[in-house]
Amino acid sequence: MTKLLALLAIFAALFCAPLVIGSEFWLNTVLLALYAALLGQAWNILGGYGGQFSFGHALFFGVGAYSVAVLQVELGLSAWLGLVVGGALAAVVAVIVGFLTARYGLRGSYFALVTLAFAEVFRILSNSVSWTGAGEGILIPLDQRLAALQFPDTASAYWALWAITLACFLAVWRLERSRFGARLMAVRDNEDAAAAIGVDAMQVKLGAMALSGLFMGLAGVFYAQKFLYLDPAIAFGPEKSVEALLVPIVGGIGTLFGPLLGAFALHGVAEIARETMGDAPGLNMIVYGTILVCMVLFLPRGLAGLGKHVRRAFRA
Amino acid sequence: MLEVTGLSRAFGGLKAVDGVSLTVPEGRIVSLIGPNGAGKTTCFALITGFHRPDEGRVVFRGRDITGWKPHRIAALGMVRTFQIVQPFAGQTVRENIAVGAHMHLRERDAALAKAEEVADAVGLGDRLGVDAADLTVAGRKRLEVARALATDPKLLLLDEVMAGLNPSEIRDVIPVIRAIRDRGVTILLIEHVMQAVMELSEHTWVLNQGRLIAEGPPRDVARDGQVIAAYLGPGMAERLAHA
């Protein structure tokens, strides 16, 4: 219960960000951090709670993003319909990938490689067919009305993102105290032992894939509607997949707050590196990289694990 | 309750289980014994769906479950434990047992309450908040039993729950197993600890090199010439008879 209160308090504070932050630049930074938290939490459902490390989560992001773009540009349909279709289609694609990998017993690094391969296949396909705009990308015509699901200013985009992210975090909060979540973590920790006490590993994995894919797809829809432009590298490129997995790994894998901590820590570090090393081009990336390596080396359970250490030290 | 006929499974050229037939009646504690490598654990794996038999049939509660997946067999009421304990490490004892309790209970609170009740029954009541990875061997063995028990099984297959325990720990576990039977759960044991087999089980089958070589009440089986030969080597039966 305290966890839910903490979550709601944090999101209440995040809701106020556009009212408090005057600078467009800093609001945009917070927006990007929140957006990273959404990607990270979506990945965390499958990777953190399900123990299946996907290296191709861009696949679901891209399916969501292209769905909403193509539906508007090619078919002239509403972006709101695109929101529903994008989320649903991403979930369906995730279930198909999940079924194929589970059917052939691919776990660990094989699972990671196959997900990466799927994302790459989609990147190449979207680069080749005409209705996705191929290599030139796809441009969503500007129409800043609520009916077109576009955002007249950063604040309204921020609040839309806030709502999706809150839904995602609440879903994970619920997951942690549900039968489905208990089964998912059991399969993660020991698939045979879980099966022996009646857990259908396939069903549980597909459920996690669907949920993870859904929120990744919604993140894709948000991206498309915010930036109004997509190309195959943005939608399906490995950078997106890496961002989605880096955030929870830094923040604390398989924890509710990990992705939030990770997202703000990574964006904070990136900003500080840029501010302080501004003059020498590339130096900020070196500092950023070094800090990242140190985090992974010294905090294998992420920033959320650090909290546990401190609490244990105080109790002892 | 459980009827196994002509169960066989070969791995490469090795017949691990060869034509095993046995019938487990309801409400009893029965056991499967035999020297190391006799095929006992493979037998369990075949009965509970972890391996597919080459030949033979498994009928449980009147249904042919041959070739079923483990989780479906568990849902029908036959649950096994593992000889090499398989805790969900990183989760607490309470959470571990709750996974089993969730088989029939959807609500988290109900499953956690059930987990506590089962933990009390197997003597883990004071370790509920402990990480399963931090338990002693004896504790982990109890956790295996607790997790299985939380599913409310009709038939419990216990694979060497006493192996690795010291004599006083074994003395503690024996009444726990008897209490489980008294709750109406039929039990099939695999066991090396003869003291436990003698005290607990009413009927035993002896497996050697994949084949059943004897069956009957444990005390009679222990005097069987073939059984002594399987455990101690040929000729020992005669020498024991003369001694």
CSV table of N, CA and C in Angstrom, one decimal, chain A residues 1-10:
chain,number,residue,atom,x,y,z
A,1,MET,N,0.8,-1.2,0.0
A,1,MET,CA,0.0,0.0,0.0
A,1,MET,C,0.9,1.3,0.0
A,2,THR,N,1.9,1.2,0.8
A,2,THR,CA,2.8,2.4,0.8
A,2,THR,C,3.5,2.6,-0.5
A,3,LYS,N,3.7,1.4,-1.2
A,3,LYS,CA,4.3,1.5,-2.5
A,3,LYS,C,3.4,2.3,-3.5
A,4,LEU,N,2.1,2.0,-3.4
A,4,LEU,CA,1.1,2.6,-4.3
A,4,LEU,C,1.1,4.1,-4.0
A,5,LEU,N,1.1,4.5,-2.7
A,5,LEU,CA,1.1,5.9,-2.3
A,5,LEU,C,2.3,6.6,-2.8
A,6,ALA,N,3.5,5.9,-2.6
A,6,ALA,CA,4.7,6.5,-3.1
A,6,ALA,C,4.6,6.8,-4.6
A,7,LEU,N,4.1,5.8,-5.3
A,7,LEU,CA,4.0,5.9,-6.8
A,7,LEU,C,3.1,7.0,-7.2
A,8,LEU,N,1.9,7.1,-6.5
A,8,LEU,CA,1.0,8.2,-6.8
A,8,LEU,C,1.5,9.6,-6.5
A,9,ALA,N,2.3,9.6,-5.4
A,9,ALA,CA,2.9,10.9,-5.0
A,9,ALA,C,3.9,11.3,-6.0
A,10,ILE,N,4.7,10.4,-6.5
A,10,ILE,CA,5.7,10.7,-7.5
A,10,ILE,C,5.0,11.2,-8.8
